[in-house]
Short mmCIF file of C-alpha atoms in Angstrom, two decimals:
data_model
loop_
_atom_site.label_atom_id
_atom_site.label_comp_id
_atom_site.label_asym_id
_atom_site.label_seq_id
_atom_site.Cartn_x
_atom_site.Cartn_y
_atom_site.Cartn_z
CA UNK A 1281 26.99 -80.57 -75.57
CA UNK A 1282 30.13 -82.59 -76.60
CA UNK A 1283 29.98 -84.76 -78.69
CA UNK A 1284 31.63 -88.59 -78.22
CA UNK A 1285 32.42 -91.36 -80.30
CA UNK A 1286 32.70 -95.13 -79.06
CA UNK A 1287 34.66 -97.59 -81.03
CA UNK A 1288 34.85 -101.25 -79.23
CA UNK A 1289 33.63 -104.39 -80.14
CA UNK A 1290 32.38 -105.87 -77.02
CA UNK A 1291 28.81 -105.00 -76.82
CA UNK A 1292 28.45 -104.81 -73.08
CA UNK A 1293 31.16 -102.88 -73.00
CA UNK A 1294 30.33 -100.39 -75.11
CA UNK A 1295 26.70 -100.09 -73.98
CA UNK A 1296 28.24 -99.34 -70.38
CA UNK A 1297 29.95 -96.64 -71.29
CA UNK A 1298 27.51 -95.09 -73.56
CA UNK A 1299 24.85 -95.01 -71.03
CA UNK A 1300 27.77 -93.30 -68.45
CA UNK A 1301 28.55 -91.00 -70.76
CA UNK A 1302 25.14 -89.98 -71.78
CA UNK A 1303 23.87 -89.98 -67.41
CA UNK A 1304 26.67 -87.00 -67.18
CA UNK A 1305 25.45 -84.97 -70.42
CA UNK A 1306 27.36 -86.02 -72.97
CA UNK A 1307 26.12 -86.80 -77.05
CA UNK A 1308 26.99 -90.23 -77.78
CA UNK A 1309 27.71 -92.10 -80.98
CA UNK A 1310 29.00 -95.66 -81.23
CA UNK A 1311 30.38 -98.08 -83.79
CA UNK A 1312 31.69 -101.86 -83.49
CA UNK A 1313 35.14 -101.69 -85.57
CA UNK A 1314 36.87 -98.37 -87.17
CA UNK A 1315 35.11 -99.95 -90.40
CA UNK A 1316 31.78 -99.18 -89.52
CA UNK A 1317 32.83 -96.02 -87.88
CA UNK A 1318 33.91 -94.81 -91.43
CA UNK A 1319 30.73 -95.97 -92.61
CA UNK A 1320 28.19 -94.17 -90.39
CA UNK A 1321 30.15 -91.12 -89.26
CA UNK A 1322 31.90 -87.85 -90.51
CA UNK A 1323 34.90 -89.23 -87.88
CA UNK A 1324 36.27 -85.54 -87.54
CA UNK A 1325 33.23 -83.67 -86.67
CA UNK A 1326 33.18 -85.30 -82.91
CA UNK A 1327 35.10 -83.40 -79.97
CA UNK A 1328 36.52 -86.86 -78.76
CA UNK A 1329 37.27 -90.45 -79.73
CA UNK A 1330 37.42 -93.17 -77.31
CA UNK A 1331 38.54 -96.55 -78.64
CA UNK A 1332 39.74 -99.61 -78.11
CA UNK A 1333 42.55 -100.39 -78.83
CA UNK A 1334 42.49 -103.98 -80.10
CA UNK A 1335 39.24 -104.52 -82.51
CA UNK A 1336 38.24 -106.23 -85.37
CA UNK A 1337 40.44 -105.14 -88.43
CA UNK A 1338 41.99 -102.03 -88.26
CA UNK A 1339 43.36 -100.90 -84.81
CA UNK A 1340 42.08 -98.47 -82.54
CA UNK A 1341 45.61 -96.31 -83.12
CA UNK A 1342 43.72 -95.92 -87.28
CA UNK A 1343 41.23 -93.00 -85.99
CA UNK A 1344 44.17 -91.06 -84.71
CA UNK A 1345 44.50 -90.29 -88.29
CA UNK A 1346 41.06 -90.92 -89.16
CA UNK A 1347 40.22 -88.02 -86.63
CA UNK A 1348 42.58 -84.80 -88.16
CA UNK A 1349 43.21 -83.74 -84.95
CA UNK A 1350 39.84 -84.82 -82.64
CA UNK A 1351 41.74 -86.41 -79.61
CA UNK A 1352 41.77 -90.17 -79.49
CA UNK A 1353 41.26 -91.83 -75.66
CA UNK A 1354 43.08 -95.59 -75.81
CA UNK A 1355 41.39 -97.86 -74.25
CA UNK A 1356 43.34 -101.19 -73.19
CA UNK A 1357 44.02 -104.14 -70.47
CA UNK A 1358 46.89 -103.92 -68.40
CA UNK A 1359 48.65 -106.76 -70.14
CA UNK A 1360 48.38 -104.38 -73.21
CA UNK A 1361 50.04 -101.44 -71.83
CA UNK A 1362 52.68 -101.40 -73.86
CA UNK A 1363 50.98 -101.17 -76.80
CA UNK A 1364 49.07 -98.29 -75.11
CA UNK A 1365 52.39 -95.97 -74.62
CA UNK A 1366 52.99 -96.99 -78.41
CA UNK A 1367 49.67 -95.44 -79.06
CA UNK A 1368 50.53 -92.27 -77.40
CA UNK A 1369 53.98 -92.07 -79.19
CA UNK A 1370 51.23 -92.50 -82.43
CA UNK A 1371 49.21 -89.31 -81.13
CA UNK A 1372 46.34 -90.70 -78.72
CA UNK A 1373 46.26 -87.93 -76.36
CA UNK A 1374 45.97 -90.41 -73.13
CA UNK A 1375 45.08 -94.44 -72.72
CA UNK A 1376 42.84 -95.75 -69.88
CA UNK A 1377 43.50 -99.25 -68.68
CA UNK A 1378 40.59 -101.55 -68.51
CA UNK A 1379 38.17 -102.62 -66.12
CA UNK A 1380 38.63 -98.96 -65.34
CA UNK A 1381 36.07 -97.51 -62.74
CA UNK A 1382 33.46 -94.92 -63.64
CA UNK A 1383 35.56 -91.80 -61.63
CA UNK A 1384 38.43 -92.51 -63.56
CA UNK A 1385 37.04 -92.74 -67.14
CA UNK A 1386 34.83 -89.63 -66.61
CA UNK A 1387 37.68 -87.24 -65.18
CA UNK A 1388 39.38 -88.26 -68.39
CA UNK A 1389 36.91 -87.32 -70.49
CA UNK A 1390 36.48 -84.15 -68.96
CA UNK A 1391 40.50 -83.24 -68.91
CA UNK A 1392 40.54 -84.25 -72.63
CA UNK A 1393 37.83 -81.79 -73.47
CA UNK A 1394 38.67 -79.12 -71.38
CA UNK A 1395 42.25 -79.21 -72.97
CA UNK A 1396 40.60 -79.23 -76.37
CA UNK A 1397 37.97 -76.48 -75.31
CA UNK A 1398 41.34 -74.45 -74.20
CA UNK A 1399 43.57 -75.06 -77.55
CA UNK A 1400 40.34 -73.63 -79.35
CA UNK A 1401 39.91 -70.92 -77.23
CA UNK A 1402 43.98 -69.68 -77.21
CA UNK A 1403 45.64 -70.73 -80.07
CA UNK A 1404 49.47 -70.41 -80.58
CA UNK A 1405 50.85 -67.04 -80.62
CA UNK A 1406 53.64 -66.18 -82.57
CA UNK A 1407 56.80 -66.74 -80.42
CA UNK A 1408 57.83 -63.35 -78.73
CA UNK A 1409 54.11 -62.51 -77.59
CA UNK A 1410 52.62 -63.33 -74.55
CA UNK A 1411 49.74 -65.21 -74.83
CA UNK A 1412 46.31 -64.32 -72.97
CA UNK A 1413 46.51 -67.91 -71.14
CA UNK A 1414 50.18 -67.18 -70.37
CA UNK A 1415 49.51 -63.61 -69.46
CA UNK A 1416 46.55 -64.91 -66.93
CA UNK A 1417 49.26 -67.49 -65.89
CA UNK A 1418 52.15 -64.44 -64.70
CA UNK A 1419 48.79 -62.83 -62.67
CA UNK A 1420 48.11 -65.75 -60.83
CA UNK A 1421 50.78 -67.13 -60.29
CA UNK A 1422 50.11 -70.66 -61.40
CA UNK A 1423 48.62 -70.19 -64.83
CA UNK A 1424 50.89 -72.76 -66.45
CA UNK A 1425 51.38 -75.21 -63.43
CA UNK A 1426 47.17 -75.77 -64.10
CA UNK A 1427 46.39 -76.07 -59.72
CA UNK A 1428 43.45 -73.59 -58.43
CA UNK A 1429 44.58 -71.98 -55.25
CA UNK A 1430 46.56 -68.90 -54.28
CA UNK A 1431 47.11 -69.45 -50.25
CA UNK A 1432 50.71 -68.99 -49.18
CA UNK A 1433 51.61 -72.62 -48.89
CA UNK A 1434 50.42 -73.14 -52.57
CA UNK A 1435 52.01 -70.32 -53.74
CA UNK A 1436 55.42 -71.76 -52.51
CA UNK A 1437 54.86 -74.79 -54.27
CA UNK A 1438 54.61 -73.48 -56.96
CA UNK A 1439 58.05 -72.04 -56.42
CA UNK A 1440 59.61 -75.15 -56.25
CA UNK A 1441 57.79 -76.64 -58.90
CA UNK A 1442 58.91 -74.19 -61.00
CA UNK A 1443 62.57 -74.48 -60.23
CA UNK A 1444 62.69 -78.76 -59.95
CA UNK A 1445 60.75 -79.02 -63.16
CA UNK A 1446 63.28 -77.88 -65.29
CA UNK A 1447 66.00 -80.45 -63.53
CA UNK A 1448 66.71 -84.13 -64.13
CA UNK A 1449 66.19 -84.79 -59.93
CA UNK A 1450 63.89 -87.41 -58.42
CA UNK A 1451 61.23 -85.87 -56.95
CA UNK A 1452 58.57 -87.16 -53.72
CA UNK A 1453 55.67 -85.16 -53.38
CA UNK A 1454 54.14 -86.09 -50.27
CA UNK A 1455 50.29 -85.77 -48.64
CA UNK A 1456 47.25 -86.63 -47.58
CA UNK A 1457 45.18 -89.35 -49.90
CA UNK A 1458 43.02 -86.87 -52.04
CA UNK A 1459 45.20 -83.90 -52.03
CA UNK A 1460 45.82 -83.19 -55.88
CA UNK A 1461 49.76 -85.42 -55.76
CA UNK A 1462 49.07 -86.50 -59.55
CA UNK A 1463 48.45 -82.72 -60.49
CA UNK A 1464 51.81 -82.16 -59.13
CA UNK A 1465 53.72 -84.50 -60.96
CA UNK A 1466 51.97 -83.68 -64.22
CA UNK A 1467 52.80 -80.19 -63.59
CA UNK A 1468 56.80 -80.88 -63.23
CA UNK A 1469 56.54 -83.37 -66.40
CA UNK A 1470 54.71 -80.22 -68.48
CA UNK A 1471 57.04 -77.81 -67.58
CA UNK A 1472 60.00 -80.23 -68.17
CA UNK A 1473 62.20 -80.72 -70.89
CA UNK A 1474 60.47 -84.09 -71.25
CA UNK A 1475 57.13 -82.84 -71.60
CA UNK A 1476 56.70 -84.38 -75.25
CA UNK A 1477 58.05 -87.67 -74.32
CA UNK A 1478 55.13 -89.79 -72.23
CA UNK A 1479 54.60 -89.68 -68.70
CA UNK A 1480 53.81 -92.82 -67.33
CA UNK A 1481 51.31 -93.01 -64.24
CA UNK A 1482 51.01 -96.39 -61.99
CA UNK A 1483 49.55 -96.85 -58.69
CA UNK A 1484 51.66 -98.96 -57.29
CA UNK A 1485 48.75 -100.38 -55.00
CA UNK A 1486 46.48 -101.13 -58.15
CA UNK A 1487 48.73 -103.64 -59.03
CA UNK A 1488 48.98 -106.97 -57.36
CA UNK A 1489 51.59 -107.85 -55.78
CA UNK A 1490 52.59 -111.04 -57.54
CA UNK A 1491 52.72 -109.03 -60.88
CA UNK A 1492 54.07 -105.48 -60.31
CA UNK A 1493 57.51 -106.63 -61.11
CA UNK A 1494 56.14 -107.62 -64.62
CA UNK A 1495 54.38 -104.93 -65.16
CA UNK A 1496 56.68 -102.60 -64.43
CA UNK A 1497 60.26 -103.99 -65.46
CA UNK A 1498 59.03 -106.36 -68.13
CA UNK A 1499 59.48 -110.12 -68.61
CA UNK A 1500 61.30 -112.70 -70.87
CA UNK A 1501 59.10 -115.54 -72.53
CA UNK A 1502 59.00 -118.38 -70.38
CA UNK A 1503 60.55 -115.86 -67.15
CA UNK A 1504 57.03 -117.72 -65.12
CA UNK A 1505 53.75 -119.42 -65.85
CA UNK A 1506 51.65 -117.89 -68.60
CA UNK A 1507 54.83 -115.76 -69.77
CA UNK A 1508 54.25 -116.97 -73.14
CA UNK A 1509 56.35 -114.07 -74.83
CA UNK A 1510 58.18 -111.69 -73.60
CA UNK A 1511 56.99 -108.06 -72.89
CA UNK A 1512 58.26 -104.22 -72.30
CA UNK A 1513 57.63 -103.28 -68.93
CA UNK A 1514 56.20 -99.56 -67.84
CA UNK A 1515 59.79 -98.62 -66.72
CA UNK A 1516 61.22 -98.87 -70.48
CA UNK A 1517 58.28 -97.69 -72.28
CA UNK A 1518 58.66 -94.60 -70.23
CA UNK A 1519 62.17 -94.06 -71.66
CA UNK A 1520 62.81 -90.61 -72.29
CA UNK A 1521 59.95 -88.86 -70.26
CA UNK A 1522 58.50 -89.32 -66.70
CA UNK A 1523 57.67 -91.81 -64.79
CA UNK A 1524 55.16 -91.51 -62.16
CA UNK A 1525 55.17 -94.25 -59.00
CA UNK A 1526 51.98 -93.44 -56.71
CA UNK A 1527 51.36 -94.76 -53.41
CA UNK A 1528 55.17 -96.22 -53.69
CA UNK A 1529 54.67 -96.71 -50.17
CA UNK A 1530 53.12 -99.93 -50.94
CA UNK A 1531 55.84 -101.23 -53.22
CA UNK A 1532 57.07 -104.60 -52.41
CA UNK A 1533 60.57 -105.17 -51.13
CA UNK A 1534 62.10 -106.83 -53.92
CA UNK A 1535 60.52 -104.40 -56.53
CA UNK A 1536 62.28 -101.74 -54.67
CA UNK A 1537 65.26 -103.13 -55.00
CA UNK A 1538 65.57 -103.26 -58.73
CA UNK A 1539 63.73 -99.61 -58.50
CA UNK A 1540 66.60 -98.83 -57.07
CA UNK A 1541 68.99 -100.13 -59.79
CA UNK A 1542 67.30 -97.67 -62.03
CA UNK A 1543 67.92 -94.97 -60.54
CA UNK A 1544 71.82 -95.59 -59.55
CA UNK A 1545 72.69 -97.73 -63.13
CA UNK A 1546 69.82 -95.87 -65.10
CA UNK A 1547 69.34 -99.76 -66.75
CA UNK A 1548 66.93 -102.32 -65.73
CA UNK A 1549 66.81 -105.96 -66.22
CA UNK A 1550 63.59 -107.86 -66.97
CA UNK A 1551 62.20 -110.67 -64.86
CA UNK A 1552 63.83 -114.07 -66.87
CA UNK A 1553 66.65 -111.89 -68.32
CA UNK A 1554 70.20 -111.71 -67.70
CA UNK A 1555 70.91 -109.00 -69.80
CA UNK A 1556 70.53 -105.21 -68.54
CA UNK A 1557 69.36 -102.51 -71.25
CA UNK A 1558 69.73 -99.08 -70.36
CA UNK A 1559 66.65 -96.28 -69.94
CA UNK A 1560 66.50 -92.76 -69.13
CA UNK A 1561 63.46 -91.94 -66.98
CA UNK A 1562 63.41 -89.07 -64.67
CA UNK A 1563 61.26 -90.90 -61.36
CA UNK A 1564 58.73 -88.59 -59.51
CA UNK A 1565 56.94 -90.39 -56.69
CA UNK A 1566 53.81 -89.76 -54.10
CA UNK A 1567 53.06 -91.31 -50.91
CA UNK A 1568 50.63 -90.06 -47.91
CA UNK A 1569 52.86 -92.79 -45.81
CA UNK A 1570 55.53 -91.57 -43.87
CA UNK A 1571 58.57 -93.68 -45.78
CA UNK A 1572 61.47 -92.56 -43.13
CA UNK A 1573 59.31 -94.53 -40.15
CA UNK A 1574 58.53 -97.05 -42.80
CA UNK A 1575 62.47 -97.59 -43.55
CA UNK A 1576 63.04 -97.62 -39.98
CA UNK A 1577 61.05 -100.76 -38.95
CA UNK A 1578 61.95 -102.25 -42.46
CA UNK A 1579 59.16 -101.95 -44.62
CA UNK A 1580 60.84 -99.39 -46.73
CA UNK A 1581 64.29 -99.84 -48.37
CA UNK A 1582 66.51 -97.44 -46.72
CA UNK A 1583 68.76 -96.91 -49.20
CA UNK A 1584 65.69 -96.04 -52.15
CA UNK A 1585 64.12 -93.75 -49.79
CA UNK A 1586 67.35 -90.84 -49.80
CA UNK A 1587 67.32 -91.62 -53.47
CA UNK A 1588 63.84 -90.55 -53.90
CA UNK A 1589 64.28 -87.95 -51.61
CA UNK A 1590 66.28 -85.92 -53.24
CA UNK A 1591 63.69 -82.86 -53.89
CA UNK A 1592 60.64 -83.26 -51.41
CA UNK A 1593 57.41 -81.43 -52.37
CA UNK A 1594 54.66 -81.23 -49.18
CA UNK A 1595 50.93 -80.62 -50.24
CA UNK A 1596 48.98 -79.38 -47.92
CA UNK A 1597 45.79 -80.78 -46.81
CA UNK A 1598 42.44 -78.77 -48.03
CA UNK A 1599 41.79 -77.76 -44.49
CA UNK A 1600 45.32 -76.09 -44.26
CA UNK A 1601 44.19 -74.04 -47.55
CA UNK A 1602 42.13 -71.01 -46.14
CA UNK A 1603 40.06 -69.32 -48.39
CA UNK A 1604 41.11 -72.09 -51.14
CA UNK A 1605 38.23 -74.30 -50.65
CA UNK A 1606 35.92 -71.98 -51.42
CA UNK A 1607 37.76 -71.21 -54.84
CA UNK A 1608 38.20 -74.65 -55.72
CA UNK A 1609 34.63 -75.29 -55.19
CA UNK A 1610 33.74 -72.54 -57.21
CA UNK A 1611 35.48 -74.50 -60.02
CA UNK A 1612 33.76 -77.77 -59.38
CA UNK A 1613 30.43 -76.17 -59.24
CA UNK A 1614 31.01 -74.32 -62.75
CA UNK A 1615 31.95 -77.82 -63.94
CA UNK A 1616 29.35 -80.17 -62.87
CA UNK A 1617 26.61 -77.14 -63.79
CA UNK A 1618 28.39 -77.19 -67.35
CA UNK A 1619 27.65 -80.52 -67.48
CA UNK A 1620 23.70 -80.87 -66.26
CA UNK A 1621 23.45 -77.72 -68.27
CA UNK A 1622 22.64 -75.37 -66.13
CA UNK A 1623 23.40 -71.63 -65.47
CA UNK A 1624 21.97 -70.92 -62.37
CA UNK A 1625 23.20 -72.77 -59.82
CA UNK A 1626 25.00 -71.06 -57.25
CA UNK A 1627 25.90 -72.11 -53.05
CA UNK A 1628 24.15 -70.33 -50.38
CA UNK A 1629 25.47 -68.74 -47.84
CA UNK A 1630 25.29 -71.48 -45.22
CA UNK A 1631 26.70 -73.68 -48.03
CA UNK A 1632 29.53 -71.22 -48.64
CA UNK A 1633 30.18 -70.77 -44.75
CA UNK A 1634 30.22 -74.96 -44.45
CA UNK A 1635 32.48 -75.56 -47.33
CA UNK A 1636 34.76 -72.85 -45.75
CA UNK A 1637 34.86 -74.52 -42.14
CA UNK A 1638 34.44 -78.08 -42.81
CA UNK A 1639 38.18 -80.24 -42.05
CA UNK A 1640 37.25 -82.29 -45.44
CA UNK A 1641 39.24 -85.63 -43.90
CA UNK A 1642 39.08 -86.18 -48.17
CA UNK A 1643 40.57 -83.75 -49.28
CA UNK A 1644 40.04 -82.09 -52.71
CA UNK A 1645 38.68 -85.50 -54.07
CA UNK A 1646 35.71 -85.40 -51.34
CA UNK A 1647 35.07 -81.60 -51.93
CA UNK A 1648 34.54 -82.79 -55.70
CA UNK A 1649 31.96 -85.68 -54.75
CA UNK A 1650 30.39 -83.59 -52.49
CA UNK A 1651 29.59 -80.67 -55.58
CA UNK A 1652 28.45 -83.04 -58.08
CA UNK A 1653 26.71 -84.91 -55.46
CA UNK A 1654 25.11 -81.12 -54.41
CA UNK A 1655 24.37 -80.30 -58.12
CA UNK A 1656 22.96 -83.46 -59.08
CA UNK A 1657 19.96 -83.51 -56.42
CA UNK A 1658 19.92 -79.31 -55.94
CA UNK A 1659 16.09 -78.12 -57.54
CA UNK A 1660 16.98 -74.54 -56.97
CA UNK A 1661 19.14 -72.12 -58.12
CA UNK A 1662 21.07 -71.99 -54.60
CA UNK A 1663 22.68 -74.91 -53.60
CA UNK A 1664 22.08 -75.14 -49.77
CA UNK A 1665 24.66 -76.63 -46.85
CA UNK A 1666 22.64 -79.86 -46.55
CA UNK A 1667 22.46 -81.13 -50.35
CA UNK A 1668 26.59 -81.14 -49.29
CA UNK A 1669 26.13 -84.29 -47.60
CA UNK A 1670 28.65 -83.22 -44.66
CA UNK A 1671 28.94 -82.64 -41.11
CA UNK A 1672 28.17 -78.77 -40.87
CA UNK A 1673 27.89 -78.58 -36.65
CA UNK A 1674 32.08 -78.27 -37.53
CA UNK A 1675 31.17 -74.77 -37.49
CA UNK A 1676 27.73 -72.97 -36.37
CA UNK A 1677 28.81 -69.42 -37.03
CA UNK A 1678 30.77 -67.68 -39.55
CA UNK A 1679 34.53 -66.00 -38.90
CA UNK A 1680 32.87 -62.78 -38.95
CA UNK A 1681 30.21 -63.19 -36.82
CA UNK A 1682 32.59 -64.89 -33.94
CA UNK A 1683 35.00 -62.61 -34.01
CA UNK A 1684 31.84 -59.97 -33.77
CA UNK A 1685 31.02 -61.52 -30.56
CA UNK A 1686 31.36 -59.83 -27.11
CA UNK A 1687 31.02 -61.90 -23.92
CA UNK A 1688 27.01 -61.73 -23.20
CA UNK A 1689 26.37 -59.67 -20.01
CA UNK A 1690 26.45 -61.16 -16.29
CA UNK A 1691 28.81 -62.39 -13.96
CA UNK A 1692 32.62 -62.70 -14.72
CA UNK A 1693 32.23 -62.75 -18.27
CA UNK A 1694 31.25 -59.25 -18.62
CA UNK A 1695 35.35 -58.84 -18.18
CA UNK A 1696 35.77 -57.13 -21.51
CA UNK A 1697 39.64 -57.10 -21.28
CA UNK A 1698 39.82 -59.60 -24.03
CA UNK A 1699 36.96 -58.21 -26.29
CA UNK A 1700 38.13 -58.72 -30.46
CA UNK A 1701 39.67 -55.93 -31.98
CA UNK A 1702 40.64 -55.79 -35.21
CA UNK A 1703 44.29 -57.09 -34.75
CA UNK A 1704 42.58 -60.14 -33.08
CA UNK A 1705 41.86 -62.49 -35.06
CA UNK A 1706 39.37 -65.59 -34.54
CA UNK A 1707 41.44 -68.20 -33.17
CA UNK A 1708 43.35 -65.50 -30.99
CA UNK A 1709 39.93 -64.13 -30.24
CA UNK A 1710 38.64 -67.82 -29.39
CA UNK A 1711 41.88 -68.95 -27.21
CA UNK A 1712 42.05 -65.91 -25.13
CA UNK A 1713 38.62 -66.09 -24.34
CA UNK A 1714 38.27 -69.76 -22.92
CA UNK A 1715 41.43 -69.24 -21.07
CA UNK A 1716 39.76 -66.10 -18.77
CA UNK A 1717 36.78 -67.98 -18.33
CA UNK A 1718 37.52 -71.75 -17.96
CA UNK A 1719 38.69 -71.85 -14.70
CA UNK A 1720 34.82 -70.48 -13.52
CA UNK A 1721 32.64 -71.47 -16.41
CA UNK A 1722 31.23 -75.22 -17.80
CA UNK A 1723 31.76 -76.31 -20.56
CA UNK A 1724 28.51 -75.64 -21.59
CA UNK A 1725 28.12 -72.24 -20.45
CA UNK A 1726 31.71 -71.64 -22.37
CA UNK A 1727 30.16 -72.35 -25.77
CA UNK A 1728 26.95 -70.92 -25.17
CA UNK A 1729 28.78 -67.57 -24.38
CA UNK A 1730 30.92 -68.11 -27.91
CA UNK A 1731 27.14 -68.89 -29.40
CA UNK A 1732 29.21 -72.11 -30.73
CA UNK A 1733 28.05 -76.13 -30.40
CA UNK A 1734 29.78 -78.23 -27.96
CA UNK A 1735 31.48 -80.06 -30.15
CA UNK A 1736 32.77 -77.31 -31.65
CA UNK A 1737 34.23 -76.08 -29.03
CA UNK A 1738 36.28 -79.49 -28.36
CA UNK A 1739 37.17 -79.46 -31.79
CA UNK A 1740 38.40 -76.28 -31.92
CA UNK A 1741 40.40 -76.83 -28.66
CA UNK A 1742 41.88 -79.63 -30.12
CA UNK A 1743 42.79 -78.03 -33.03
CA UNK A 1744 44.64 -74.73 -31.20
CA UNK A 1745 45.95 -76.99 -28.01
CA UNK A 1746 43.92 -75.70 -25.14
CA UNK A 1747 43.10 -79.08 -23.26
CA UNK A 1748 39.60 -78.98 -21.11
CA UNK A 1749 40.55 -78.40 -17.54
CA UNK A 1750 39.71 -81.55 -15.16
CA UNK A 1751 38.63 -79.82 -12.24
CA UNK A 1752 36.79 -77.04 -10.71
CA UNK A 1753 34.07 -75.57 -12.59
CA UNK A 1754 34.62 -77.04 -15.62
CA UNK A 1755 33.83 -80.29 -14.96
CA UNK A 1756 30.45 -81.57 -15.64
CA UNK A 1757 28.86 -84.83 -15.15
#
C-alpha cells in the first residue's frame, strides 16, 4: 500500500484529504509545517509528498530536497500559481491548484505513483539499448505516447502525434467532453523538444471570466482593484515549454485577442502594462465546440481560429473505438482492484458484452466512474452488467450471437436469401435484413425475429440510416 505524506497547516484541510486518501487505500501520514515533518518522519521512506506550498517556516518547495528523490505534489491557490511553476522548475513533479475537487486530486496521486512505480520497475538503460518499456512501446505501437487502444483511428493518431510532436506548430485536438484531449497534449509535450521545460494546463472555463486575463497574461500593481502588486501570468511562466488552453472554446473575446498577439509577436503585454516582453511557448489547444461555426456567428475570433488550426488532431469518441472499450476497461478494473486490494475481481460476461455495446455519451471519463463505481459495491469475484450502473437494453445480444441468427421459420421471413455468412458482418447482416422484411413485418415482429429489444432496433436504425417506414405494415398504433 503506498505510502503518503501530508504537509499543510490548515487543519481542516489536511484532515480532508487524509480521510480521501485513506477511503481509496492509501497509508497516510501527516505533519503541520516541514519542521515537524523532520521531526516525526524518515521524509524519504514515503512513495509521495503532497504539500503545501505556503506554511509556517520553511516552504513546501524544502521537502523537494528533504525527499532525495520521493516526488513532491504542490499544493497552491490560483493567485499562487506562479509560485507553483517556480516549484516545478525546483523539482515538484506536478502542483494542484486549490479548492481542487476530489477526481482531480486522486487521478494525481495515482499518475504520480504509477510514474514512480514505472521508473522503479525500468530504470535507464545505457544509451544504444532498447529498453523493455521502449521495446513494449515499438510492439504496440503507442508505448511512449502512454494512450491504451490499438483501433485504426487511434493508431493514426498516433501517427500524427508522432510527427507534430517534434515541431514548433500550434496544435487543436478536438472531441467529445471526456475523450482523453489532455492525454494528447501531454503526449506531444513528452515527446517534444520541450519536454523538460513545464507544461502548463488551464481550463479556460475554470476560470472566471472577469479574471482569466490576469491569470493568464499577468498584471501590473495597481492594473485594477485588489492588484496590489504585480504578478507573472500562466502565459510567461510557461516560457520555454507548452502551454495547454482547454475548452478555449469558452475564451472571452478580448482574451483572444491578446492570445492572438502571442502567437503572431511571440510577446505579451500584462493587464496595466505598456511594455511588451517577449515568451516562447509552443500553444496546443482542445475544444469539443465546433470553433469554425463559432467564428462564423462571432463568438470565436476568426483570425485565432486558422492560427490554432494549423495541425488539427480528431479523437474519436469511445463508441467509435471497437474493441477499445473493452481494453481500456480492463485497465481501469486492474486499477481500482489495485487499489481496494483485491485480486480477484474480474467482469462477467454480460458485463463484458455491455461495456462492449454501450454508446458511453461520457466517454472514457464515464467508463472510469462506472469501474470504480462497479468495484467499489461488487461482493464477488465477477463483476456483473448491473453493478455498471448503465443502460444495458443498448444491446440484448452479443455480435456473435446476432450475426448467428437465421430468420425464425414461417411466412416471408423464412426467405433465407440474406442469411449471415461469414463475409457479412453484423450491421450488414442487420440492414439487409430489415430492408426484406419491413415492407410486410411490424415493428415488433421485426425485432422479435432479430431476438433484439425495440429500442434497439430504433437505435440501431438510427445509427446505420434505415428510417422506419410510415406506412403499410409497419405501422403500429
Amino acid at each position: 500500500m503506498p505510502h503518503i505524506l501530508i504537509v499543510e497547516d490548515e487543519t481542516i484541510i489536511r484532515s480532508a484529504l487524509r480521510r480521501l486518501l485513506e477511503r481509496n487505500q492509501y497509508q497516510v501520514s501527516e505533519a503541520g509545517s516541514v519542521q515537524e515533518a523532520q521531526e516525526r518522519f524518515s521524509i524519504p521512506t514515503f512513495d509521495l509528498i503532497v504539500s503545501d506550498l505556503r506554511l509556517p517556516g520553511a516552504p513546501g518547495t524544502e521537502l523537494i530536497k528533504l525527499g532525495q528523490g520521493t516526488p513532491v505534489l504542490i499544493m497552491t491557490s490560483y493567485a499562487s500559481l506562479r509560485s507553483a511553476v517556480d516549484s516545478m522548475k525546483m523539482g515538484a513533479v506536478d502542483y494542484i491548484a486549490k479548492p481542487f475537487d476530489h477526481d482531480e486530486m486522486l487521478q494525481a496521486v495515482a499518475r504520480i505513483l504509477r510514474d514512480r512505480q514505472a521508473a522503479t520497475s525500468n530504470p535507464a538503460e545505457p544509451v544504444g539499448k532498447a529498453s523493455a518499456s521502449a521495446k513494449a512501446g515499438a510492439s504496440n505501437n503507442n508505448g511512449e505516447i502512454g494512450i491504451i487502444g490499438s483501433c485504426p483511428p487511434m493508431q493514426d493518431l498516433y501517427s500524427k502525434i508522432r510527427k507534430v510532436a517534434p515541431t514548433d506548430s500550434n496544435v487543436l485536438i478536438q472531441g467529445e467532453s471526456g475523450t482523453g484531449k489532455e492525454l494528447v497534449a501531454r503526449a506531444l509535450h513528452n515527446l517534444s523538444r520541450r519536454a523538460k521545460a513545464p507544461m502548463i494546463s488551464v481550463n479556460c472555463a475554470a476560470i472566471p471570466e472577469s479574471l482569466i486575463e490576469s491569470e493568464l497574461f499577468g498584471h501590473e500593481k495597481g492594473a485594477f482593484t485588489g492588484a496590489s502588486a504585480g504578478r507573472a501570468g500562466l502565459v510567461e511562466a510557461a516560457d520555454g515549454g507548452t502551454l495547454f488552453l482547454d475548452e478555449i472554446g469558452e475564451l472571452p473575446l478580448e482574451a483572444q485577442a491578446r492570445l492572438l498577439r502571442v502567437l503572431q509577436e511571440g510577446e505579451i503585454r500584462r493587464v496595466g502594462s505598456v511594455q511588451s516582453q517577449k515568451v516562447d511557448v509552443r500553444l496546443i489547444a482542445a475544444t469539443h465546440r465546433d470553433l469554425k461555426s463559432l467564428a462564423k456567428i462571432g463568438q470565436f475570433r476568426e483570425d485565432l481560429y486558422y492560427r490554432l488550426h494549423v495541425i488539427a488532431l480528431k479523437l474519436p469518441a469511445l463508441r467509435e473505438r471497437g474493441a477499445d472499450v473493452n481494453e481500456i476497461a480492463q485497465a481501469f478494473l486492474a486499477r481500482q482492484s489495485a487499489r481496494v486490494n483485491r485480486t480477484d475481481l474480474k467482469f462477467a460476461p454480460d458485463a463484458e458484452q455491455a461495456i462492449r455495446h454501450y454508446a458511453w455519451p461520457g466517454n472514457v471519463r464515464e467508463l472510469e466512474n462506472a469501474v470504480e463505481r462497479a468495484v467499489i459495491l461488487c461482493e464477488s469475484p465477477e463483476i456483473s452488467a448491473d453493478l455498471l450502473g448503465i443502460d444495458i437494453e443498448l444491446s440484448d445480444l452479443d455480435d456473435e450471437e446476432f450475426i448467428g441468427l437465421a430468420p425464425q421459420q414461417g411466412g416471408a421471413a423464412n426467405n433465407t436469401s440474406h442469411e449471415p455468412t461469414e463475409d457479412l458482418s453484423l450491421e450488414d447482416y442487420f440492414q439487409h435484413f430489415v430492408l426484406e422484411h419491413q415492407d410486410h413485418m411490424t415493428e415488433t415482429e421485426l425485432a422479435r425475429k432479430l431476438g433484439v429489444s425495440r429500442k434497439c432496433l430504433w437505435e440501431r436504425r438510427q445509427r446505420l440510416g434505415i428510417p422506419r417506414r410510415k406506412t403499410g405494415a409497419t405501422s403500429e398504433s
